[in-house]
Each structure stands twice: as structure tokens, then as C-alpha cells.
XYZ file of C-alpha atoms in Angstrom:
739
model
C 11.358 -37.003 10.885
C 8.462 -36.714 13.210
C 10.136 -38.502 15.994
C 13.035 -35.812 16.175
C 10.740 -33.123 16.271
C 9.231 -34.416 19.164
C 12.417 -35.410 20.823
C 13.110 -31.703 20.471
C 10.229 -30.138 21.770
C 10.178 -32.819 24.691
C 13.513 -31.984 25.472
C 13.009 -28.001 25.284
C 9.615 -28.511 27.317
C 11.415 -30.111 30.221
C 14.246 -28.345 30.453
C 12.454 -24.633 30.143
C 8.782 -25.454 30.993
C 9.085 -22.861 34.196
C 11.369 -20.462 32.262
C 10.856 -17.476 29.483
C 14.296 -18.080 28.448
C 13.867 -18.419 24.815
C 17.131 -17.539 24.058
C 18.489 -21.020 25.752
C 15.533 -22.758 23.669
C 16.930 -21.327 20.629
C 20.391 -22.355 21.209
C 19.357 -25.922 21.977
C 17.587 -26.520 18.517
C 20.335 -24.760 17.073
C 22.619 -27.280 18.239
C 21.151 -29.556 15.959
C 20.979 -27.547 12.819
C 23.181 -27.909 9.632
C 24.733 -24.687 8.147
C 22.330 -25.038 5.200
C 19.365 -25.708 7.938
C 19.926 -22.775 9.335
C 20.500 -20.568 6.084
C 17.049 -22.385 5.280
C 15.452 -20.218 8.167
C 16.410 -17.110 6.555
C 14.584 -17.868 3.313
C 11.112 -16.849 2.416
C 9.003 -17.911 -0.443
C 5.480 -16.648 -1.492
C 2.237 -18.666 -1.789
C -0.162 -18.281 -4.419
C -2.986 -16.431 -2.749
C -1.494 -12.755 -3.816
C 1.280 -11.276 -5.729
C 2.927 -8.121 -4.176
C 5.604 -7.856 -6.400
C 7.557 -9.465 -9.516
C 6.815 -13.204 -9.734
C 9.678 -15.292 -8.830
C 8.747 -19.108 -9.159
C 9.381 -21.482 -6.266
C 8.719 -25.282 -5.674
C 7.633 -24.311 -1.987
C 6.893 -27.888 -1.046
C 10.388 -28.893 -2.026
C 11.912 -26.325 -0.474
C 10.004 -27.138 2.864
C 10.794 -30.719 3.118
C 14.637 -29.754 2.327
C 14.526 -27.286 5.330
C 15.191 -24.351 2.909
C 12.284 -22.291 3.957
C 11.989 -20.538 7.085
C 8.872 -18.226 6.365
C 6.230 -17.837 3.440
C 4.369 -14.283 2.389
C 0.974 -14.549 1.281
C 0.034 -17.971 2.391
C -3.337 -17.770 4.609
C -6.251 -19.454 5.719
C -6.956 -22.379 8.342
C -6.772 -24.996 5.441
C -3.862 -23.315 3.254
C -1.706 -23.003 6.387
C -2.828 -26.351 7.717
C -1.351 -28.221 4.760
C 2.178 -26.192 4.733
C 2.644 -26.353 8.509
C 2.172 -29.951 8.314
C 4.856 -30.478 5.834
C 7.299 -28.330 7.625
C 6.185 -30.062 11.005
C 5.827 -33.972 9.602
C 8.375 -34.153 6.653
C 11.262 -32.281 7.737
C 14.188 -33.454 9.814
C 13.864 -31.020 12.815
C 9.919 -30.333 12.132
C 11.035 -26.257 12.409
C 7.357 -24.683 11.975
C 7.095 -22.099 9.475
C 6.378 -18.238 9.992
C 3.121 -17.017 7.526
C 3.279 -13.397 6.728
C 1.259 -10.976 4.806
C 0.557 -7.331 4.345
C -2.187 -6.549 6.745
C -1.704 -2.884 6.374
C -5.053 -0.934 7.510
C -7.342 -4.250 8.674
C -7.525 -7.667 7.114
C -11.112 -8.436 6.654
C -12.798 -5.499 8.490
C -10.962 -2.610 6.578
C -10.280 0.738 8.300
C -9.079 4.160 6.858
C -5.827 4.039 4.811
C -3.054 4.716 7.168
C -2.615 8.450 6.578
C -6.298 8.872 7.161
C -6.146 7.090 10.223
C -3.431 9.213 11.360
C -5.665 12.110 10.976
C -7.881 10.846 13.836
C -4.949 12.174 15.932
C -6.461 9.284 18.292
C -3.807 6.764 19.365
C -6.307 4.753 20.923
C -8.178 4.160 17.802
C -5.331 3.403 15.759
C -4.318 0.693 18.280
C -7.731 -0.555 18.342
C -7.822 -0.950 14.384
C -4.280 -2.637 14.482
C -5.962 -4.955 17.118
C -8.767 -5.838 15.276
C -6.762 -6.381 12.354
C -4.350 -8.743 14.297
C -7.606 -10.545 15.491
C -8.759 -11.450 11.887
C -5.413 -12.109 10.574
C -4.147 -14.314 13.236
C -7.839 -16.481 13.088
C -6.416 -17.169 9.395
C -3.456 -18.433 10.113
C -1.109 -15.350 9.884
C 1.672 -14.775 12.293
C 3.243 -11.433 11.047
C 2.319 -8.639 9.157
C 4.403 -6.233 7.346
C 3.244 -3.041 8.809
C 3.411 -0.796 10.384
C 4.856 1.727 7.580
C 6.896 4.357 9.647
C 8.076 6.390 6.742
C 8.089 10.252 7.205
C 6.997 11.478 3.938
C 6.513 15.145 3.068
C 6.215 14.129 -0.846
C 2.470 13.832 -2.174
C 3.609 12.816 -5.487
C 4.978 9.521 -3.452
C 1.988 6.968 -3.909
C 3.131 5.224 -0.428
C 2.215 8.245 1.368
C -1.116 6.886 1.599
C 0.459 4.219 4.021
C 2.059 6.310 6.562
C 1.411 8.900 9.458
C 2.299 12.263 7.482
C 4.535 14.483 7.821
C 5.680 14.951 11.396
C 8.225 13.160 13.832
C 6.601 13.476 16.752
C 3.218 12.170 15.879
C 4.441 9.745 13.454
C 6.506 8.373 16.905
C 3.340 8.456 18.809
C 1.237 6.316 15.698
C 4.090 3.896 15.477
C 4.135 3.004 19.256
C 0.195 2.614 18.862
C 0.502 0.318 15.746
C 3.121 -2.128 17.413
C 0.895 -2.442 20.546
C -2.107 -3.058 18.753
C -0.509 -5.915 16.279
C 1.751 -7.553 19.030
C -0.462 -7.069 22.112
C 0.850 -7.552 25.763
C 1.742 -11.115 24.993
C 2.921 -12.512 21.931
C 2.225 -16.053 22.787
C -1.480 -15.503 22.383
C -3.048 -16.829 19.277
C -4.397 -13.524 18.543
C -1.306 -11.494 17.941
C 0.777 -11.203 14.992
C 4.354 -9.702 14.531
C 4.530 -6.498 13.505
C 7.099 -4.839 10.990
C 8.606 -1.488 11.182
C 8.946 -0.595 7.421
C 10.514 0.790 5.304
C 13.949 1.185 6.530
C 14.890 3.843 6.075
C 14.245 7.369 4.363
C 11.975 5.604 1.299
C 9.531 8.585 2.203
C 11.907 10.759 0.664
C 12.645 9.585 -2.592
C 13.876 11.562 -5.326
C 10.998 13.411 -7.124
C 8.528 11.177 -5.425
C 8.773 8.444 -7.580
C 8.431 4.891 -5.982
C 12.011 3.427 -5.568
C 13.810 5.927 -6.365
C 17.203 7.783 -5.157
C 17.438 9.355 -1.638
C 20.532 11.700 -0.380
C 20.837 13.809 2.747
C 22.552 14.580 5.496
C 23.259 12.495 8.392
C 21.479 15.150 10.464
C 18.278 15.131 8.772
C 18.440 11.120 8.528
C 18.746 11.368 12.442
C 16.263 14.406 13.056
C 13.383 13.362 10.691
C 13.557 9.769 9.404
C 14.818 7.682 11.814
C 13.082 8.534 15.078
C 9.938 6.625 14.002
C 11.784 3.531 13.848
C 13.415 4.017 17.181
C 9.825 4.558 18.482
C 8.941 0.984 17.030
C 11.969 -0.405 18.395
C 11.109 1.137 22.066
C 7.614 -0.270 21.701
C 9.096 -3.591 20.991
C 8.544 -4.283 17.463
C 9.888 -7.915 16.776
C 10.711 -7.315 12.805
C 11.888 -4.598 10.392
C 11.728 -4.135 6.623
C 15.103 -2.736 4.793
C 13.825 -0.699 2.059
C 14.226 -0.406 -1.689
C 15.613 2.679 -2.062
C 19.282 3.761 -1.864
C 20.840 6.332 0.937
C 23.574 8.556 0.016
C 24.743 5.903 -2.751
C 24.323 2.695 -0.435
C 21.018 0.853 -1.167
C 19.558 0.174 1.925
C 19.141 -3.354 1.850
C 22.798 -3.573 1.942
C 23.645 -0.727 4.242
C 25.795 -1.538 7.094
C 25.774 1.683 8.482
C 21.802 1.686 9.134
C 21.197 -1.801 9.464
C 24.081 -3.024 11.990
C 25.796 0.185 12.988
C 22.563 1.939 13.924
C 19.669 -0.588 14.281
C 21.828 -3.321 16.023
C 24.669 -1.842 17.979
C 22.853 1.449 18.837
C 19.284 0.443 19.343
C 20.166 -2.682 20.518
C 17.314 -4.221 18.482
C 16.856 -8.177 19.063
C 14.202 -8.901 16.463
C 15.097 -9.671 12.758
C 15.141 -7.832 9.611
C 13.656 -8.993 6.554
C 14.262 -7.653 2.865
C 11.543 -5.936 1.016
C 10.228 -8.159 -2.098
C 13.665 -8.918 -3.907
C 15.255 -5.867 -2.888
C 18.494 -7.914 -2.321
C 18.620 -8.972 -5.709
C 17.735 -5.344 -6.696
C 21.332 -4.340 -5.391
C 22.453 -5.522 -8.738
C 20.305 -2.856 -10.839
C 20.978 -0.417 -8.385
C 24.977 -0.898 -9.761
C 26.216 -1.887 -5.997
C 26.358 -5.428 -6.471
C 28.100 -7.084 -9.612
C 25.887 -10.476 -9.272
C 23.579 -12.354 -7.472
C 26.315 -14.018 -5.453
C 27.580 -10.315 -4.648
C 24.256 -9.231 -3.788
C 23.697 -12.187 -1.446
C 27.266 -11.515 0.494
C 26.467 -7.577 0.924
C 22.717 -8.531 2.162
C 23.668 -10.658 4.751
C 26.928 -9.280 5.594
C 24.706 -5.333 6.055
C 22.529 -7.093 8.320
C 19.243 -8.486 6.349
C 18.280 -11.470 7.986
C 15.552 -13.132 5.689
C 15.551 -12.680 2.065
C 12.044 -12.179 0.680
C 11.222 -14.317 -2.825
C 14.732 -13.661 -3.758
C 16.215 -16.729 -4.053
C 19.726 -15.506 -3.068
C 20.176 -16.767 0.470
C 19.171 -20.138 -0.208
C 21.497 -20.483 -3.399
C 24.671 -18.998 -2.414
C 25.263 -18.318 1.193
C 26.726 -21.732 2.175
C 29.572 -21.247 -0.301
C 30.154 -17.603 0.769
C 30.522 -19.185 4.314
C 33.050 -21.760 3.120
C 34.740 -19.184 1.081
C 35.250 -16.795 4.255
C 33.100 -14.048 2.390
C 30.396 -14.332 4.779
C 31.009 -15.023 8.441
C 29.120 -17.939 10.021
C 28.250 -15.548 12.726
C 26.144 -13.673 10.618
C 24.124 -17.272 9.708
C 23.770 -18.086 13.113
C 22.549 -14.471 14.343
C 20.143 -14.381 11.645
C 18.838 -18.146 12.339
C 18.787 -17.320 16.145
C 16.492 -14.078 15.605
C 14.089 -15.771 13.613
C 13.692 -18.795 15.592
C 13.384 -16.547 18.607
C 10.322 -14.960 17.112
C 8.719 -18.319 16.219
C 9.151 -19.271 20.009
C 7.666 -15.811 21.345
C 4.536 -16.652 18.959
C 4.260 -20.250 20.675
C 4.766 -21.746 17.460
C 7.377 -24.431 19.058
C 4.763 -25.272 21.624
C 2.190 -25.686 19.276
C 2.711 -24.872 15.760
C -1.006 -25.068 14.853
C -2.163 -22.916 17.748
C -3.084 -20.235 14.590
C -5.243 -22.842 13.191
C -8.630 -23.117 14.278
C -11.543 -23.302 11.639
C -14.061 -22.190 14.320
C -12.184 -19.169 15.121
C -11.693 -18.354 11.567
C -15.316 -18.323 10.492
C -16.513 -16.724 13.675
C -13.949 -13.774 14.146
C -14.014 -12.163 10.533
C -16.233 -9.047 10.103
C -17.643 -9.260 13.584
C -20.435 -6.456 14.564
C -18.339 -5.006 16.935
C -15.525 -4.770 14.541
C -17.820 -2.932 11.994
C -18.918 -0.522 14.466
C -15.522 0.421 15.538
C -14.592 0.978 11.744
C -17.337 2.996 11.376
C -16.649 5.115 14.093
C -12.836 5.381 13.243
C -13.838 6.283 9.712
C -15.998 9.153 10.731
C -12.985 10.300 13.234
C -10.279 10.259 10.488
C -12.401 12.384 8.059
C -11.299 15.738 7.751
C -13.560 18.783 7.091
C -11.322 21.304 4.744
C -13.809 23.798 3.945
C -17.228 24.774 5.063
C -18.426 28.251 3.729
C -21.696 29.303 4.874
C -22.259 26.274 7.282
C -23.240 24.331 4.039
C -22.520 21.089 6.133
C -24.107 19.446 7.959
C -26.911 18.551 5.891
C -30.512 18.279 7.019
C -32.474 14.886 6.739
C -35.570 17.085 5.762
C -34.201 18.423 2.744
C -36.500 17.816 -0.109
C -34.017 16.655 -2.817
C -30.107 16.105 -2.811
C -28.393 15.306 -5.784
C -25.372 12.639 -5.333
C -23.231 12.879 -8.476
C -19.910 11.310 -9.073
C -18.091 8.201 -10.112
C -17.706 7.383 -6.136
C -21.187 7.609 -4.915
C -21.883 4.020 -5.550
C -18.578 2.717 -5.552
C -17.803 -0.426 -3.128
C -14.510 -1.419 -4.768
C -12.346 1.741 -4.202
C -13.594 2.874 -1.171
C -11.665 0.265 1.025
C -8.028 1.950 -0.342
C -5.065 0.294 -1.765
C -3.297 -2.575 0.385
C -6.561 -3.791 1.553
C -5.743 -7.090 2.533
C -8.330 -9.529 2.445
C -11.415 -6.962 2.378
C -14.136 -7.603 0.414
C -14.556 -5.203 -2.334
C -18.006 -6.109 -3.476
C -20.387 -7.287 -0.622
C -19.148 -6.365 2.878
C -18.066 -2.530 1.824
C -20.463 -0.039 2.150
C -21.077 2.793 -0.806
C -21.840 6.369 0.279
C -24.829 5.843 -1.447
C -25.764 2.910 0.959
C -24.806 5.125 3.878
C -27.130 7.879 2.902
C -30.095 5.673 2.371
C -30.080 4.905 5.844
C -30.699 8.915 6.542
C -33.185 9.637 3.407
C -36.096 8.187 2.106
C -35.744 7.085 -1.867
C -37.753 10.069 -3.317
C -35.192 12.342 -1.454
C -32.296 11.192 -3.566
C -31.255 11.982 -6.992
C -28.051 10.168 -8.417
C -26.019 10.195 -11.269
C -22.510 9.086 -12.167
C -21.689 11.835 -14.205
C -18.130 10.500 -15.275
C -15.586 7.762 -14.811
C -12.379 8.653 -12.459
C -10.119 8.408 -15.444
C -11.854 8.023 -18.750
C -12.530 10.965 -21.041
C -16.239 10.472 -21.400
C -18.579 13.508 -20.849
C -21.710 11.645 -22.093
C -22.996 11.646 -18.599
C -22.460 15.319 -17.638
C -26.130 16.128 -19.114
C -27.601 13.797 -16.946
C -25.797 14.994 -13.826
C -26.166 18.526 -14.500
C -29.891 18.007 -14.988
C -30.597 16.359 -11.598
C -28.208 19.223 -10.147
C -30.956 21.640 -11.183
C -33.572 19.946 -9.789
C -31.877 19.752 -6.047
C -31.871 21.426 -3.205
C -28.338 20.477 -2.003
C -25.636 18.828 -4.161
C -23.067 16.335 -3.019
C -20.253 15.395 -5.345
C -18.185 12.267 -4.377
C -15.087 12.335 -6.354
C -11.287 11.485 -5.814
C -8.806 8.916 -6.974
C -9.257 5.333 -7.928
C -7.687 2.975 -5.141
C -4.627 1.641 -7.338
C -3.845 5.695 -8.108
C -2.000 5.695 -4.519
C 0.229 2.985 -2.798
C 3.210 1.382 -3.888
C 4.124 2.185 -7.682
C 1.585 4.635 -7.884
C 3.435 7.958 -8.149
C 1.744 10.959 -9.802
C 3.418 14.295 -11.107
C -0.400 15.742 -11.292
C -1.853 16.165 -7.864
C -5.363 17.908 -9.492
C -8.141 15.487 -8.850
C -8.063 13.270 -11.652
C -9.562 13.118 -15.150
C -12.566 15.133 -16.101
C -13.972 15.211 -12.521
C -12.660 18.828 -12.346
C -14.320 19.780 -15.434
C -17.838 18.028 -14.178
C -17.692 20.234 -10.845
C -17.090 23.262 -12.859
C -20.116 22.827 -14.921
C -22.454 21.783 -11.974
C -21.139 25.425 -10.575
C -21.995 27.288 -13.410
C -25.426 25.712 -13.574
C -26.128 26.293 -9.827
C -24.739 29.437 -8.942
C -26.544 30.040 -5.504
C -27.049 26.354 -4.357
C -24.896 24.411 -1.933
C -22.020 22.093 -3.071
C -20.297 19.742 -1.104
C -17.528 17.798 -2.424
C -16.664 14.643 -0.668
C -13.243 13.432 -1.684
C -11.417 9.727 -1.704
C -7.836 9.799 -2.231
C -4.587 8.791 -0.991
C -2.409 11.710 -0.967
C -2.666 15.473 -0.672
C -4.496 16.964 -3.912
C -4.261 20.395 -5.406
C -7.584 21.846 -4.804
C -7.115 25.607 -5.415
C -9.523 25.306 -7.961
C -12.424 23.264 -6.060
C -12.232 25.690 -3.125
C -13.477 28.181 -4.946
C -16.376 26.268 -6.778
C -17.898 24.404 -4.075
C -18.952 25.540 -0.219
C -17.736 22.470 1.685
C -15.042 20.140 1.175
C -14.788 16.988 3.218
C -11.850 14.642 3.075
C -12.869 11.071 3.865
C -9.500 9.617 2.202
C -10.360 5.906 1.501
C -12.280 5.085 4.558
C -12.661 1.362 4.212
C -15.290 -1.139 4.860
C -17.876 1.213 6.722
C -16.987 4.330 4.985
C -20.296 4.623 3.472
C -21.926 4.404 6.350
C -19.278 6.994 8.332
C -19.543 9.716 5.716
C -23.398 9.654 5.714
C -22.973 10.150 9.855
C -20.753 13.254 8.878
C -22.980 14.776 6.146
C -25.951 14.716 8.245
C -24.697 15.678 11.550
C -24.895 12.485 13.508
C -21.180 12.884 13.919
C -19.312 16.078 14.410
C -16.142 16.159 11.800
C -12.824 16.146 14.216
C -9.732 15.023 11.933
C -6.944 16.989 11.114
C -4.572 16.862 8.566
C -1.278 15.358 9.261
C 0.223 16.410 5.789
C 0.202 19.611 4.146
C -1.969 20.229 0.899
C -0.138 22.455 -1.700
C -1.186 25.065 -3.792
C 0.430 23.044 -6.748
C 2.768 20.828 -7.262
C 5.394 23.493 -8.087
C 5.496 23.998 -4.006
C 6.550 20.547 -3.441
C 8.117 19.448 -1.330
C 6.130 21.689 1.382
C 5.826 20.960 5.215
C 4.926 22.985 8.002
C 8.039 22.495 10.262
C 10.632 23.853 7.153
C 13.625 25.982 8.119
C 14.006 29.892 7.516
C 16.478 31.224 4.895
C 18.501 34.149 5.156
C 15.819 36.174 3.467
C 12.509 35.167 4.912
C 9.345 36.926 3.871
C 8.700 39.304 6.602
C 5.102 39.101 8.249
C 3.611 42.571 7.204
C 4.475 42.707 3.526
C 4.645 38.773 1.877
C 5.158 40.359 -1.732
C 8.533 42.250 -0.557
C 11.289 41.623 -3.431
C 14.434 39.694 -2.934
C 12.881 37.632 -0.306
C 12.196 34.076 -0.418
C 9.328 33.963 -1.942
C 7.543 32.717 -5.454
C 6.343 35.275 -7.927
C 3.121 33.317 -8.954
C 1.773 31.797 -5.573
C 1.944 32.580 -1.995
C 4.769 30.503 -0.214
C 1.505 29.222 2.094
C -0.064 25.906 1.243
C -3.795 25.781 0.634
C -4.132 23.815 3.588
C -1.994 23.345 6.678
C -0.590 20.715 8.945
C -2.773 20.306 11.842
C -6.103 21.775 9.808
C -9.601 20.563 10.122
C -12.741 22.179 11.057
C -15.809 21.452 13.102
C -19.387 21.879 12.856
C -18.987 23.961 15.903
C -16.026 26.515 17.006
C -13.176 26.739 19.599
C -11.922 29.317 21.459
C -8.329 29.297 22.804
C -7.494 31.737 25.643
C -5.520 32.485 28.871
C -2.498 30.946 27.629
C -0.192 30.452 30.506
C 3.459 29.284 31.413
C 4.219 27.946 34.793
C 7.798 29.420 34.751
C 9.617 31.605 32.058
C 12.775 29.657 32.785
C 13.147 25.837 32.259
C 16.463 24.142 33.782
C 17.913 20.947 32.409
C 16.739 18.698 35.459
C 13.438 20.263 35.416
C 9.994 20.835 33.592
C 7.571 23.463 33.115
C 3.685 23.532 32.268
C 2.036 25.415 29.341
C -1.678 25.542 29.564
C -4.762 27.440 27.671
C -8.200 27.347 28.285
C -10.461 25.924 25.275
C -14.023 26.931 25.019
C -16.581 25.449 22.548
C -18.336 28.624 21.638
C -20.384 27.350 18.846
C -23.905 25.241 18.750
C -22.699 21.318 18.370
C -20.767 19.014 20.691
C -17.525 18.314 19.413
C -13.902 17.312 19.715
C -10.861 19.393 19.328
C -7.018 18.387 18.561
C -5.153 20.993 20.783
C -1.728 21.496 19.645
C 1.666 22.494 21.312
C 4.509 23.735 19.255
C 7.821 24.787 20.036
C 10.524 26.786 18.063
C 14.548 26.428 19.161
C 15.431 30.277 17.979
C 18.969 29.648 17.950
C 20.941 26.399 17.538
C 24.193 25.199 16.584
C 22.434 24.245 13.587
C 19.488 25.492 12.330
C 16.176 24.502 13.722
C 12.770 24.631 11.936
C 10.480 27.228 12.371
C 8.065 25.393 14.407
C 7.804 21.537 15.777
C 4.872 19.704 17.033
C 5.832 18.891 20.691
C 2.371 17.483 22.208
C -1.307 17.266 21.614
C -4.452 16.399 23.237
C -7.897 15.440 21.731
C -10.515 16.835 23.740
C -14.382 16.711 24.064
C -16.511 19.625 24.784
C -20.277 20.497 25.165
C -21.750 23.444 23.750
C -20.668 26.500 25.774
C -17.982 23.916 28.039
C -14.585 25.025 28.770
C -11.466 22.937 29.416
C -7.578 24.023 30.554
C -5.775 21.850 28.479
C -1.997 21.535 30.221
C 1.176 20.225 28.665
C 4.722 19.801 30.282
C 7.643 20.408 28.998
C 11.309 18.799 29.612
C 14.466 18.935 28.139
C 13.816 15.733 26.169
C 11.208 17.586 23.800
C 14.191 19.971 23.126
C 16.914 17.703 22.097
C 17.982 17.078 18.600
C 21.332 15.968 16.802
C 23.808 18.610 16.212
C 26.454 18.669 13.593
C 28.458 16.317 15.382
C 25.681 13.635 15.514
C 25.278 14.028 19.479
C 21.904 14.006 20.621
C 21.228 16.811 23.450
C 19.836 20.026 23.730
C 21.441 23.515 23.826
C 20.133 26.544 26.283
C 18.543 29.594 24.822
C 15.458 30.850 23.923
C 12.182 29.006 22.754
C 9.192 29.910 21.291
C 6.243 28.116 22.531
C 2.285 28.278 21.254
C -0.531 26.104 21.813
C -2.968 26.368 18.676
C -5.703 24.494 16.449
C -3.132 24.155 13.596
C 0.462 25.030 12.501
C -1.342 28.217 10.955
C -0.133 30.897 13.889
C 2.535 33.425 14.940
C 4.266 32.586 18.044
C 3.737 35.089 20.697
C 5.270 33.667 24.020
C 8.731 32.204 24.914
C 10.684 30.831 27.311
C 14.740 30.021 28.360
C 16.403 27.009 28.643
C 18.985 27.687 31.420
C 21.771 25.142 32.439
């Protein structure tokens, strides 16, 4: 068997040593493969390192030796992947290397903020750097492929997986998708410090009905194309090598069996040349969906629809050969799937050297590098959002005599790195907030009480917490969700801070009516903070900030770093407003600006229509003034551009970053258009008193959308335009698009 493998390598190397014609190399291998061996490349089973779904047992060694496995999930470490790769190379007829995949979502060993938090940095370079570091660490442990980025748009805070995405806006999500892909895959996939990226979950998974995971999605094709498909197209444009089909159904057709999205759009319209892997047993789940009658039928539907690899389902291995022989699946589909998978392995250099990712010295020296940890600290601070800061409660002074730190997450090292934290060390490497503030304060300045747990209904710790709060000059509450309360299968109907934490906040305020109280939040979704905004002075949203999150939080609390993050998802006043997002459409009875309580208008009788915190919101320790808005022309022609500019001035007492945002509104269209849409942003740094002119260039490409006939284009007319610090503004300027 080994001899045949080396004959293949020598043959391919001799023919193509001076060529990058990977497709020809793949064809030469496939000419030697049986139908069952080709099917084997479409099969993925899991290692025993982790579980990310229902357990489906598999005799992995047997399947590898038979040529019935092309990839493995959750297999890692130099030793583990070496042993498995040796079986594939030395004990199979053709010696085709395995592909090892793992969920590297927001870091591998060094954990960065959850993805929703990363998006709040609005810093594409930082996001790319975070995934580049993740790729460095993951590849050093034998991993070739990550199941990230998740590019699902979501306007649904009840959905736990909102934590894994970039929020509610299409324009920003497109940019972030490209940054992740570039970070993971680098500029040259043949380098051993790169890994394949995977755009998921294809498609519309973020619109699950009632925010319940795995649930139904119904939407028109216009919404699908204008909102949910664009980040996936952006990933394709960035060169993403793989896609993952989703769990949900879309308009009655489960997405892992949806030919329209997988073949018609992804392959035919977008010319995607990579391969599609199912989500964990999502092909099997065509049966409970009521779309396939049995496992054989599910295998037929999955392959015919365009899913190239079956993750953990056993269906392709068991049934595809017979389905081809019976004429129910075209052998051309098998060949195409196999070719795409082998092509990815070639691009990674695994045919040149199947052990190129297996280097013990690199494994030992790459993880948790000091420069990785320093970058994680910087990014965690940049991802945090100062939601409220009444009476300049923050930053705190290191000269404060006594500061009380209260809450179940003050000393936490476990939850702070969040869900989907790969191989991040939850007890040892992760820095708690308590450890972070200990860099700034002496022990005699710190008072601490846990107060309560995240979920347990036990008030026995209230007394101690209230007692130390009375002794303190300032109070910091560190509260929020547990890491398991967001992510997959973690939907919630109650968006309040969980458990009895809100009750403790209220009691501490009652005991300290005139003291500064700062609430530091860890969570994976927008929360209902309608009570808390009236009980505390400042709210600092740190999400789940990752390995260096405690240190970054201290940097923010004591003003070493000025907060600069801004929300990429709307925070509702209560769950009854959901779904709520900044770029909704108007109704025929919109609320007038001058009288929001007018009867027989599209409003609520118990709360305003407006959210608690809008998309794009985020405060700083300094202040910024926007002035002198200019348009280079009032008319934009279809073959030209115009420039919009504004002067931004730092009018406060601190140097700081500002995220300047461009919004446009298409006033009249053949289909109704959102009330405003983000069409540009720039993150700038200004010293105290400094001004900068920020300029955006606008072309017809920025104004295109899918109309009722699903044609992508632009329509002449009037467009409103604004440059603002958040989505909370009223348009004052406009321009005309002319033929």
C-alpha cells in the first residue's frame, strides 16, 4: 500500500513540480480511485477529544483503513493526528491524507472575545489578526480546517448563536466575513500555519422562528438575497474554501437538502469551487424534518442537493454506492464532491507532505505566545462597549480608597472565555477580572464578595455583599450569563440578567443611594437592561472577553484604555420588541417625529418603539463633535461617484477612538427599502482637541439591491445621507441618483 502511495506522489510531482495546476493533479489521483474510495472522501467521523453534537459511534481505524473516511472532526494534537495520518498514508491502498477539522471559533488556545464582541470593535485588522493567531495555534496542533466563520445575520437576541456572529447589519458582516477568511487562510494555503475557513451556516439559520435553535425559517427571496445571502457571497469573494450547510429549513426545504441554495446559487451563480460539509448529522435530520422518508432517501437528497461531505451521519458511506448503481444519484455528483475535497487537500500541501502540520516543537512553542496574549488583551478592550456612563462614573481612580467588587463573575476564570472556546484553558491561563484589577490596586483597596451565583436562587451571600458595599467608596458589579447560556442550543425567552443578580443590584443601590455603581456585564447576547440603567451609573459591556479579558477589563475601568467599541446589534427594552433592528422598514402609518404617542400609528401602548441601546451605540471617556458635513455633488450619475465628508473633533479630556458611520436611505423604490442602511465606516484616533475630516466615496454599487424580479441593480431617485456616531439620528441631507 505504501508503495502505491509513493508512486502516486512521484507521478504527480514529476508531472507538475513546476505547476500549480491542482485540478490536473486531482484528476490523476481520481483516475486510480474506485467509486467506493471516492465516496470515502465524502465521509467525516469524529475523534474522541470533544463532542459537539449527538454521539454517533464509529470504528474510525477500520473506516480509515478501508478508505471510507476522508476527514475527521475533533482530532488534534501532534501525537493524535500523527497516529491517524499514518494509518491513512501507510495502511490504505492509495494513501490519501486525512483532513482534520475542529471548531476554532474565536481563538484556539489563546481565546479572544466571542464573535459578537469582536464585531463590536469595528476593527477589521484586529478581527483578521485574531483569526490569524487562532490559525497559528490550531495548525500547530495538527488542525487543517476550522468550522468558522459563522456569517449568519441575526436580529434575534433569543437565539443563543447570535453570540457567534457579527450582528444584525449586512454591510458590516460582509467586511467581517472577509477579514476572518483572510486571517484563517492567509495568503498561501500551502504554508503549514494556515487552515481552511468554513462559511456557516448556509443559509438563514440566524432567522430561526421564535429564536429557537434548529427551528423553521420562512422568508421571501428578496429578504434572503438582500439580507442573509450577502455575507456568504462576501466569503466566496474572499476565497473561502468550504461552506457548511445549516440545520434549519428554509421555506419548507431543509437547507442541507436545498438544491436552490446549494447548487443554483452557490455553485452556478457564485461559481464556488470549494466543498460543502453538512452540519453535525444535518443530513440525517432531513428525516425528522419530514423531508426524507428514511436514511437512504436522506443520503440521496443530500448529495443531489449539493452537500459534498457528510459530517457524522454514516449515510454517504452506507448508501451512496447503491444509490449510484440504482441511478438515483449521478456518479458525476460523487466525482465532483471527491474532486473538491481532494483539491482542498492539495492546496494545503497534504499530498506533498501529509505530516507538514505535525511538528512537536512547533506545537509546544506556538500556543499562548506572549505576543498572542498581548494582542488578546488589546482586542478584548477594543471589543468592549461603554453603554452608559452617567456623571462620569468611569474611569475609576487608582487612588480610590476602597472599591467593592461584587458578583458571581468577579473571580471567574471559567465563563470569561465564553462558549465555543476551543482548547482554551478555563482554569489556569484565563485571567479573571479580580486578577486584572489586582494589577492596579493594592490588596487593602479591594473589597470582594460573590453575593450570589449566576442561576441559583440563594440569597445567603447578599448580606456580605451589601456590607462591603457600604464600606466602599465605589462599587463594581461583575455579573451576567454563564458561558453555557449562549451558543448552540442555548436559546432564551427571558433576556434579563439571569437569576437573582438583578435583585442584588437593586438592594445594593438601595443601600448606597449616592455612591458610584458600575455594572460590568459578561454575556453572549443583547440583554434587557431597562431596570439596570436606572440603578447603576455606568454599564460596561465586555461580552465574554477571552483569555486576557480580566486584564483588559481593568485597563478600561482605570482609564488605561479608553473604551471604543460600538454595538453591532440592537439592545431591546424588553423581549416583546423582538425582533428589533435599526434598518427596519417604515409602515403606512409611521410614528411622526414630533408626536410619538399619536393614536392609530404603528407603535406600542406600553413602551416606545425605540430600543434601549441602538445599533452603533458606544460611549467614550471623551466626547466627539461632528460638524461641517459636505457632499461633493448633489447628483450621482450611474457611472460616477460622489464624496461625503464630515469633520470630527475630540472635544473631551481624553485621547480616543471614534467609529464614524455612514448611512443612506433610498426614499422610494420598486420594493420598499429600509429606513436607513450602513454603507461605510471608519475607525479613527483623535488626541484631545484634534480634528479630522473623514471622507466616504459613494458609487452606485453602494445603492444596489434585489428588486421584486430578483434582479440586482439600482434605481434612480432621491437618497438621504448622514454621517453619524450611531444609527440614532435624523437625516438632514440628500442627493439624487441620475441615469
